[in-house]
Every structure is written in structure tokens, then in C-alpha cells.
PDB file of C-alpha atoms in Angstrom:
ATOM      1  CA  UNK F   1      15.578  41.393  34.693  1.00 73.00           C
ATOM      2  CA  UNK F   2      12.654  38.951  34.474  1.00 83.00           C
ATOM      3  CA  UNK F   3      13.076  38.076  30.768  1.00 94.00           C
ATOM      4  CA  UNK F   4       9.814  36.935  29.151  1.00 96.00           C
ATOM      5  CA  UNK F   5       6.822  36.729  31.481  1.00 97.00           C
ATOM      6  CA  UNK F   6       3.603  34.933  30.540  1.00 97.00           C
ATOM      7  CA  UNK F   7       0.315  34.951  32.385  1.00 96.00           C
ATOM      8  CA  UNK F   8      -1.677  32.955  33.281  1.00 96.00           C
ATOM      9  CA  UNK F   9       0.244  29.690  33.687  1.00 96.00           C
ATOM     10  CA  UNK F  10      -2.859  27.529  33.446  1.00 96.00           C
ATOM     11  CA  UNK F  11      -6.368  28.145  32.180  1.00 96.00           C
ATOM     12  CA  UNK F  12      -9.454  26.090  31.423  1.00 96.00           C
ATOM     13  CA  UNK F  13     -11.934  27.536  28.963  1.00 96.00           C
ATOM     14  CA  UNK F  14     -15.324  26.383  27.826  1.00 96.00           C
ATOM     15  CA  UNK F  15     -15.998  26.079  24.105  1.00 96.00           C
ATOM     16  CA  UNK F  16     -16.931  29.465  22.687  1.00 96.00           C
ATOM     17  CA  UNK F  17     -15.332  31.532  25.437  1.00 96.00           C
ATOM     18  CA  UNK F  18     -12.657  34.106  24.725  1.00 95.00           C
ATOM     19  CA  UNK F  19      -9.491  35.011  26.555  1.00 96.00           C
ATOM     20  CA  UNK F  20      -6.230  36.907  26.246  1.00 97.00           C
ATOM     21  CA  UNK F  21      -2.850  35.396  26.987  1.00 97.00           C
ATOM     22  CA  UNK F  22      -0.473  38.015  28.252  1.00 97.00           C
ATOM     23  CA  UNK F  23       3.222  38.284  27.374  1.00 97.00           C
ATOM     24  CA  UNK F  24       5.710  40.895  28.488  1.00 97.00           C
ATOM     25  CA  UNK F  25       9.477  41.188  28.033  1.00 96.00           C
ATOM     26  CA  UNK F  26      11.932  43.546  29.679  1.00 95.00           C
ATOM     27  CA  UNK F  27      14.916  43.007  27.376  1.00 93.00           C
ATOM     28  CA  UNK F  28      13.968  45.731  24.875  1.00 92.00           C
ATOM     29  CA  UNK F  29      13.694  43.145  22.098  1.00 92.00           C
ATOM     30  CA  UNK F  30      12.047  44.237  18.890  1.00 91.00           C
ATOM     31  CA  UNK F  31      10.923  40.773  17.812  1.00 93.00           C
ATOM     32  CA  UNK F  32       8.236  38.877  19.670  1.00 94.00           C
ATOM     33  CA  UNK F  33       6.529  35.592  18.835  1.00 95.00           C
ATOM     34  CA  UNK F  34       3.701  33.322  19.850  1.00 97.00           C
ATOM     35  CA  UNK F  35       4.118  29.574  19.450  1.00 97.00           C
ATOM     36  CA  UNK F  36       1.919  26.651  20.327  1.00 97.00           C
ATOM     37  CA  UNK F  37       3.311  23.274  21.300  1.00 96.00           C
ATOM     38  CA  UNK F  38       1.166  20.193  21.026  1.00 93.00           C
ATOM     39  CA  UNK F  39       2.349  16.838  22.384  1.00 84.00           C
ATOM     40  CA  UNK F  40       4.744  15.228  19.919  1.00 79.00           C
ATOM     41  CA  UNK F  41       4.235  18.007  17.388  1.00 82.00           C
ATOM     42  CA  UNK F  42       7.003  20.512  17.999  1.00 86.00           C
ATOM     43  CA  UNK F  43       6.607  24.274  18.048  1.00 93.00           C
ATOM     44  CA  UNK F  44       4.332  25.992  15.550  1.00 93.00           C
ATOM     45  CA  UNK F  45       4.475  29.762  15.013  1.00 94.00           C
ATOM     46  CA  UNK F  46       1.111  31.494  15.405  1.00 96.00           C
ATOM     47  CA  UNK F  47       1.965  35.178  15.023  1.00 96.00           C
ATOM     48  CA  UNK F  48       5.032  37.335  15.305  1.00 94.00           C
ATOM     49  CA  UNK F  49       5.883  41.008  15.532  1.00 94.00           C
ATOM     50  CA  UNK F  50       8.982  42.881  14.419  1.00 91.00           C
ATOM     51  CA  UNK F  51       8.170  45.991  16.418  1.00 91.00           C
ATOM     52  CA  UNK F  52       5.407  48.047  17.965  1.00 93.00           C
ATOM     53  CA  UNK F  53       2.476  48.355  15.574  1.00 93.00           C
ATOM     54  CA  UNK F  54       3.707  45.600  13.225  1.00 94.00           C
ATOM     55  CA  UNK F  55       2.413  42.049  13.325  1.00 96.00           C
ATOM     56  CA  UNK F  56       2.333  39.173  10.852  1.00 94.00           C
ATOM     57  CA  UNK F  57       0.893  35.696  10.586  1.00 95.00           C
ATOM     58  CA  UNK F  58       2.889  32.582  11.207  1.00 93.00           C
ATOM     59  CA  UNK F  59       2.131  29.014  10.242  1.00 91.00           C
ATOM     60  CA  UNK F  60      -1.075  28.512  12.279  1.00 94.00           C
ATOM     61  CA  UNK F  61      -2.843  31.896  12.807  1.00 96.00           C
ATOM     62  CA  UNK F  62      -6.480  30.831  12.432  1.00 95.00           C
ATOM     63  CA  UNK F  63      -8.561  31.450  15.549  1.00 95.00           C
ATOM     64  CA  UNK F  64      -6.088  33.906  17.054  1.00 97.00           C
ATOM     65  CA  UNK F  65      -5.421  37.629  17.024  1.00 97.00           C
ATOM     66  CA  UNK F  66      -2.551  39.743  18.268  1.00 97.00           C
ATOM     67  CA  UNK F  67      -1.675  43.364  18.811  1.00 95.00           C
ATOM     68  CA  UNK F  68       1.588  45.113  19.639  1.00 96.00           C
ATOM     69  CA  UNK F  69       1.083  48.603  21.002  1.00 96.00           C
ATOM     70  CA  UNK F  70       4.351  48.716  22.966  1.00 96.00           C
ATOM     71  CA  UNK F  71       7.791  47.129  22.643  1.00 95.00           C
ATOM     72  CA  UNK F  72       7.264  45.248  25.909  1.00 96.00           C
ATOM     73  CA  UNK F  73       3.850  43.627  25.454  1.00 97.00           C
ATOM     74  CA  UNK F  74       2.467  41.169  22.925  1.00 98.00           C
ATOM     75  CA  UNK F  75      -0.913  39.738  23.960  1.00 98.00           C
ATOM     76  CA  UNK F  76      -2.536  36.821  22.138  1.00 98.00           C
ATOM     77  CA  UNK F  77      -6.316  36.825  21.863  1.00 97.00           C
ATOM     78  CA  UNK F  78      -8.395  33.687  21.433  1.00 95.00           C
ATOM     79  CA  UNK F  79     -11.909  34.313  20.163  1.00 89.00           C
ATOM     80  CA  UNK F  80     -14.546  31.560  20.319  1.00 93.00           C
ATOM     81  CA  UNK F  81     -12.269  28.936  21.849  1.00 94.00           C
ATOM     82  CA  UNK F  82     -12.373  25.454  20.309  1.00 95.00           C
ATOM     83  CA  UNK F  83     -11.026  22.107  21.597  1.00 95.00           C
ATOM     84  CA  UNK F  84      -8.399  22.233  18.828  1.00 95.00           C
ATOM     85  CA  UNK F  85      -6.849  25.185  20.655  1.00 96.00           C
ATOM     86  CA  UNK F  86      -5.990  23.030  23.651  1.00 96.00           C
ATOM     87  CA  UNK F  87      -2.223  23.361  23.775  1.00 97.00           C
ATOM     88  CA  UNK F  88       0.739  24.901  25.568  1.00 97.00           C
ATOM     89  CA  UNK F  89       1.402  28.432  24.369  1.00 98.00           C
ATOM     90  CA  UNK F  90       4.843  29.988  24.465  1.00 97.00           C
ATOM     91  CA  UNK F  91       5.749  33.596  23.968  1.00 97.00           C
ATOM     92  CA  UNK F  92       9.300  34.422  22.910  1.00 95.00           C
ATOM     93  CA  UNK F  93      11.346  37.469  22.075  1.00 94.00           C
ATOM     94  CA  UNK F  94      14.621  38.226  20.319  1.00 91.00           C
ATOM     95  CA  UNK F  95      16.831  40.851  18.912  1.00 86.00           C
ATOM     96  CA  UNK F  96      16.594  39.951  15.238  1.00 75.00           C
ATOM     97  CA  UNK F  97      18.227  36.583  14.988  1.00 66.00           C
ATOM     98  CA  UNK F  98      17.791  32.992  15.921  1.00 65.00           C
ATOM     99  CA  UNK F  99      18.376  33.183  19.654  1.00 85.00           C
ATOM    100  CA  UNK F 100      14.859  33.198  20.981  1.00 92.00           C
ATOM    101  CA  UNK F 101      14.153  33.765  24.655  1.00 93.00           C
ATOM    102  CA  UNK F 102      11.052  31.897  25.725  1.00 96.00           C
ATOM    103  CA  UNK F 103       8.623  32.385  28.559  1.00 96.00           C
ATOM    104  CA  UNK F 104       7.517  29.491  30.771  1.00 96.00           C
ATOM    105  CA  UNK F 105       4.318  28.895  28.856  1.00 96.00           C
ATOM    106  CA  UNK F 106       0.557  28.911  29.368  1.00 97.00           C
ATOM    107  CA  UNK F 107      -1.190  25.559  29.474  1.00 96.00           C
ATOM    108  CA  UNK F 108      -4.670  25.993  28.010  1.00 96.00           C
ATOM    109  CA  UNK F 109      -7.465  23.441  27.972  1.00 96.00           C
ATOM    110  CA  UNK F 110     -10.687  24.032  26.048  1.00 96.00           C
ATOM    111  CA  UNK F 111     -13.503  21.743  27.178  1.00 94.00           C
TER     112      UNK F 111
ATOM    113  CA  UNK C   1       8.504  14.030   3.687  1.00 62.00           C
ATOM    114  CA  UNK C   2       8.421  16.419   6.623  1.00 73.00           C
ATOM    115  CA  UNK C   3      10.810  19.333   6.480  1.00 89.00           C
ATOM    116  CA  UNK C   4      12.551  18.374   9.749  1.00 93.00           C
ATOM    117  CA  UNK C   5      12.489  14.880  11.238  1.00 93.00           C
ATOM    118  CA  UNK C   6      13.502  14.122  14.804  1.00 93.00           C
ATOM    119  CA  UNK C   7      13.077  10.850  16.659  1.00 86.00           C
ATOM    120  CA  UNK C   8      10.877  11.648  19.681  1.00 84.00           C
ATOM    121  CA  UNK C   9      12.398   8.891  21.803  1.00 86.00           C
ATOM    122  CA  UNK C  10      12.122   8.621  24.727  1.00 92.00           C
ATOM    123  CA  UNK C  11      15.802   7.971  25.248  1.00 95.00           C
ATOM    124  CA  UNK C  12      17.006   6.669  28.610  1.00 97.00           C
ATOM    125  CA  UNK C  13      20.714   6.393  29.443  1.00 97.00           C
ATOM    126  CA  UNK C  14      22.819   5.857  32.578  1.00 97.00           C
ATOM    127  CA  UNK C  15      24.749   8.735  34.084  1.00 97.00           C
ATOM    128  CA  UNK C  16      28.107   9.198  32.370  1.00 97.00           C
ATOM    129  CA  UNK C  17      26.967   7.854  29.004  1.00 97.00           C
ATOM    130  CA  UNK C  18      27.600   9.599  25.712  1.00 97.00           C
ATOM    131  CA  UNK C  19      24.316  10.695  24.194  1.00 97.00           C
ATOM    132  CA  UNK C  20      23.701  11.248  20.507  1.00 97.00           C
ATOM    133  CA  UNK C  21      20.635  13.196  19.375  1.00 97.00           C
ATOM    134  CA  UNK C  22      19.854  13.640  15.697  1.00 96.00           C
ATOM    135  CA  UNK C  23      17.719  15.444  13.156  1.00 96.00           C
ATOM    136  CA  UNK C  24      17.380  15.053   9.422  1.00 96.00           C
ATOM    137  CA  UNK C  25      15.983  17.661   7.080  1.00 96.00           C
ATOM    138  CA  UNK C  26      14.872  17.941   3.482  1.00 94.00           C
ATOM    139  CA  UNK C  27      15.363  21.634   2.660  1.00 92.00           C
ATOM    140  CA  UNK C  28      18.868  22.098   1.270  1.00 92.00           C
ATOM    141  CA  UNK C  29      18.571  25.865   1.799  1.00 91.00           C
ATOM    142  CA  UNK C  30      18.897  25.484   5.583  1.00 92.00           C
ATOM    143  CA  UNK C  31      22.187  26.959   6.744  1.00 90.00           C
ATOM    144  CA  UNK C  32      21.619  27.892  10.394  1.00 91.00           C
ATOM    145  CA  UNK C  33      21.156  25.095  12.887  1.00 93.00           C
ATOM    146  CA  UNK C  34      20.238  25.261  16.536  1.00 93.00           C
ATOM    147  CA  UNK C  35      19.597  22.991  19.469  1.00 96.00           C
ATOM    148  CA  UNK C  36      17.197  24.071  22.175  1.00 96.00           C
ATOM    149  CA  UNK C  37      16.846  22.347  25.539  1.00 97.00           C
ATOM    150  CA  UNK C  38      13.450  22.281  27.223  1.00 96.00           C
ATOM    151  CA  UNK C  39      12.996  21.199  30.813  1.00 96.00           C
ATOM    152  CA  UNK C  40       9.607  19.910  31.897  1.00 93.00           C
ATOM    153  CA  UNK C  41       7.010  22.690  32.174  1.00 91.00           C
ATOM    154  CA  UNK C  42       9.495  25.305  30.999  1.00 93.00           C
ATOM    155  CA  UNK C  43      10.138  27.157  27.778  1.00 95.00           C
ATOM    156  CA  UNK C  44      12.970  26.096  25.450  1.00 96.00           C
ATOM    157  CA  UNK C  45      16.388  27.682  25.866  1.00 95.00           C
ATOM    158  CA  UNK C  46      19.069  27.926  23.210  1.00 93.00           C
ATOM    159  CA  UNK C  47      21.874  25.444  23.793  1.00 96.00           C
ATOM    160  CA  UNK C  48      23.937  25.436  20.591  1.00 93.00           C
ATOM    161  CA  UNK C  49      24.028  27.433  17.377  1.00 91.00           C
ATOM    162  CA  UNK C  50      26.000  26.505  14.262  1.00 90.00           C
ATOM    163  CA  UNK C  51      26.300  27.819  10.768  1.00 86.00           C
ATOM    164  CA  UNK C  52      26.716  25.582   7.725  1.00 83.00           C
ATOM    165  CA  UNK C  53      28.711  22.367   8.060  1.00 82.00           C
ATOM    166  CA  UNK C  54      31.201  21.401  10.734  1.00 84.00           C
ATOM    167  CA  UNK C  55      31.443  20.952  14.461  1.00 90.00           C
ATOM    168  CA  UNK C  56      31.009  23.264  17.400  1.00 93.00           C
ATOM    169  CA  UNK C  57      31.943  22.363  20.939  1.00 95.00           C
ATOM    170  CA  UNK C  58      30.805  23.938  24.200  1.00 94.00           C
ATOM    171  CA  UNK C  59      31.829  22.094  27.329  1.00 96.00           C
ATOM    172  CA  UNK C  60      30.230  18.653  27.306  1.00 97.00           C
ATOM    173  CA  UNK C  61      28.122  19.486  24.246  1.00 97.00           C
ATOM    174  CA  UNK C  62      29.144  19.128  20.602  1.00 97.00           C
ATOM    175  CA  UNK C  63      26.943  20.102  17.678  1.00 97.00           C
ATOM    176  CA  UNK C  64      27.709  18.577  14.317  1.00 96.00           C
ATOM    177  CA  UNK C  65      26.268  19.479  10.912  1.00 95.00           C
ATOM    178  CA  UNK C  66      26.600  17.400   7.759  1.00 93.00           C
ATOM    179  CA  UNK C  67      24.910  19.370   4.999  1.00 92.00           C
ATOM    180  CA  UNK C  68      25.752  16.805   2.337  1.00 92.00           C
ATOM    181  CA  UNK C  69      23.657  14.248   4.217  1.00 93.00           C
ATOM    182  CA  UNK C  70      21.162  16.812   5.558  1.00 94.00           C
ATOM    183  CA  UNK C  71      21.852  15.530   9.056  1.00 94.00           C
ATOM    184  CA  UNK C  72      22.623  17.291  12.312  1.00 96.00           C
ATOM    185  CA  UNK C  73      23.641  15.837  15.650  1.00 96.00           C
ATOM    186  CA  UNK C  74      24.069  16.902  19.238  1.00 97.00           C
ATOM    187  CA  UNK C  75      26.476  14.888  21.380  1.00 97.00           C
ATOM    188  CA  UNK C  76      26.470  15.070  25.160  1.00 98.00           C
ATOM    189  CA  UNK C  77      29.548  13.664  26.886  1.00 97.00           C
ATOM    190  CA  UNK C  78      29.552  12.473  30.501  1.00 97.00           C
ATOM    191  CA  UNK C  79      25.785  12.918  30.669  1.00 97.00           C
ATOM    192  CA  UNK C  80      24.308  14.058  33.995  1.00 98.00           C
ATOM    193  CA  UNK C  81      20.831  13.712  35.503  1.00 97.00           C
ATOM    194  CA  UNK C  82      20.511  17.483  35.048  1.00 97.00           C
ATOM    195  CA  UNK C  83      20.674  16.888  31.268  1.00 98.00           C
ATOM    196  CA  UNK C  84      17.277  15.169  31.459  1.00 98.00           C
ATOM    197  CA  UNK C  85      15.087  17.292  29.199  1.00 97.00           C
ATOM    198  CA  UNK C  86      13.564  17.434  25.751  1.00 96.00           C
ATOM    199  CA  UNK C  87      15.978  18.532  23.038  1.00 97.00           C
ATOM    200  CA  UNK C  88      14.606  20.337  20.006  1.00 96.00           C
ATOM    201  CA  UNK C  89      16.520  20.944  16.820  1.00 96.00           C
ATOM    202  CA  UNK C  90      15.692  24.049  14.817  1.00 93.00           C
ATOM    203  CA  UNK C  91      16.932  25.418  11.542  1.00 92.00           C
ATOM    204  CA  UNK C  92      16.507  28.266   9.099  1.00 89.00           C
ATOM    205  CA  UNK C  93      17.691  29.300   5.668  1.00 88.00           C
ATOM    206  CA  UNK C  94      18.295  32.942   6.503  1.00 80.00           C
ATOM    207  CA  UNK C  95      20.540  34.633   9.017  1.00 75.00           C
ATOM    208  CA  UNK C  96      18.235  36.532  11.329  1.00 70.00           C
ATOM    209  CA  UNK C  97      15.261  34.660   9.904  1.00 70.00           C
ATOM    210  CA  UNK C  98      13.862  33.859  13.319  1.00 73.00           C
ATOM    211  CA  UNK C  99      10.278  34.028  12.059  1.00 73.00           C
ATOM    212  CA  UNK C 100      11.113  31.243   9.617  1.00 80.00           C
ATOM    213  CA  UNK C 101      12.619  28.810  12.101  1.00 88.00           C
ATOM    214  CA  UNK C 102      11.505  25.222  11.615  1.00 91.00           C
ATOM    215  CA  UNK C 103      11.563  23.095  14.745  1.00 93.00           C
ATOM    216  CA  UNK C 104      11.836  19.352  15.102  1.00 94.00           C
ATOM    217  CA  UNK C 105       9.356  17.616  17.374  1.00 93.00           C
ATOM    218  CA  UNK C 106      11.926  17.094  20.104  1.00 94.00           C
ATOM    219  CA  UNK C 107      13.631  14.081  21.688  1.00 96.00           C
ATOM    220  CA  UNK C 108      12.934  13.383  25.346  1.00 95.00           C
ATOM    221  CA  UNK C 109      16.096  12.347  27.195  1.00 97.00           C
ATOM    222  CA  UNK C 110      16.323  10.861  30.679  1.00 97.00           C
ATOM    223  CA  UNK C 111      19.707  10.385  32.341  1.00 97.00           C
ATOM    224  CA  UNK C 112      19.464   7.933  35.234  1.00 97.00           C
ATOM    225  CA  UNK C 113      21.764   8.315  38.260  1.00 95.00           C
TER     226      UNK C 113
END
């Protein structure tokens, strides 16, 4: 039981490039989330999903896209990367409720 | 006024000290309060969960909620170097409202041996 697995752990992008952050969970959780964490700024919700085929925007969705084709996977797509997207990205999952299980994060730099 | 305020620290204490971590909030609708612990370069993990006002104890950790003052606290007794981490408070108005969680910015704690 690996929990929530995120790949890659680190990535450097050039401005304007695109990439997909991968997230997979093996706990059969319906809810999945993407957060970003900037230094001294706490966690901000980007997108979330309540089940396969259902996604919704969080607090800071601009510049990102998501899809949820299976219960296990919830990839986050960055199109036309900008320096403002430099951050640490966390994927999380839960059975509906407040106990979120987080992955170890992806540290992304856009230069 | 921000919805959730948390002093970022850093806070440095000697091993064995009692640590008090705090958050204040402005939204009186918040009823569910959590503390997450985040080790360096790791994701947060849920440490304590409380509903409404009162205290909850789990080993060396006590979570306290004072809704009248809109103030929550986490106390760590007999602090250990392994408690060194960033502690994030989080809260929501709805049970099961995980998509509406509001996080504090986190307090970085170092416990020195």
C-alpha cells in the first residue's frame, strides 16, 4: 500500500513549456485534490475531483487543467508555464471528509 | 483580515519543553478544526481533528478550540527532536467539506536536543 504517489519529485521548466504532474493513489479514495504551497503562504487548492469523470475548480485554477479518467489517477497539466507557477505541488486523496492523505510533493521551478 | 492567521515562527525550543502553537480565524461558521504536521520535503499528515469547542488529547498532543474567541491551539508536552516540523492548522464549516478546507500558513518548530 503506497498511499499517494507523485511524480516527478523535481522539475525545471522553461517559460512557455508544458508538463503533466502525475498523481496516483491505491486507497480507493473517491476524492482527490491538487494543492500548491508557496513559501510562507500555506496550501492553496487548485482543483479537486469527487470521482472519476468529475472535476471542479479550487481557489487558484488559472493556468492549470486536470482530468480524472480513473479512481486511481489525477494528473495536473500545466500549459504555457510561467514563473508564477514556481511552487511545490501536492496531490492528496480522501474518503469524503477532512482527513487528507498527501503525497510527498513535486518541486517545480519555472525559469 | 485573513480568514485564518497563524504565526509562521520559526519557533525554537529545548527538548522537553511544552510547546504552544496557535491559530486565529475570522469565519464564525468554522466548526471542524485540524492540525497537520509537515516534515521537511514531505507532504502534510493529519495529527489532530476536533469538532466545535473543547479539548482533545492524544498522547503528548492536546488540541484546544475556543470558538467564542475564534482561537485554536495545539500543545505538545515533553517535546522531542522528532517533533521538529511545520505545523499547519486547517478548518472548515462543513463536515466532509474537504474541498473547502482553509489552511493556515504554518508554524515552523525546531526542538533542540
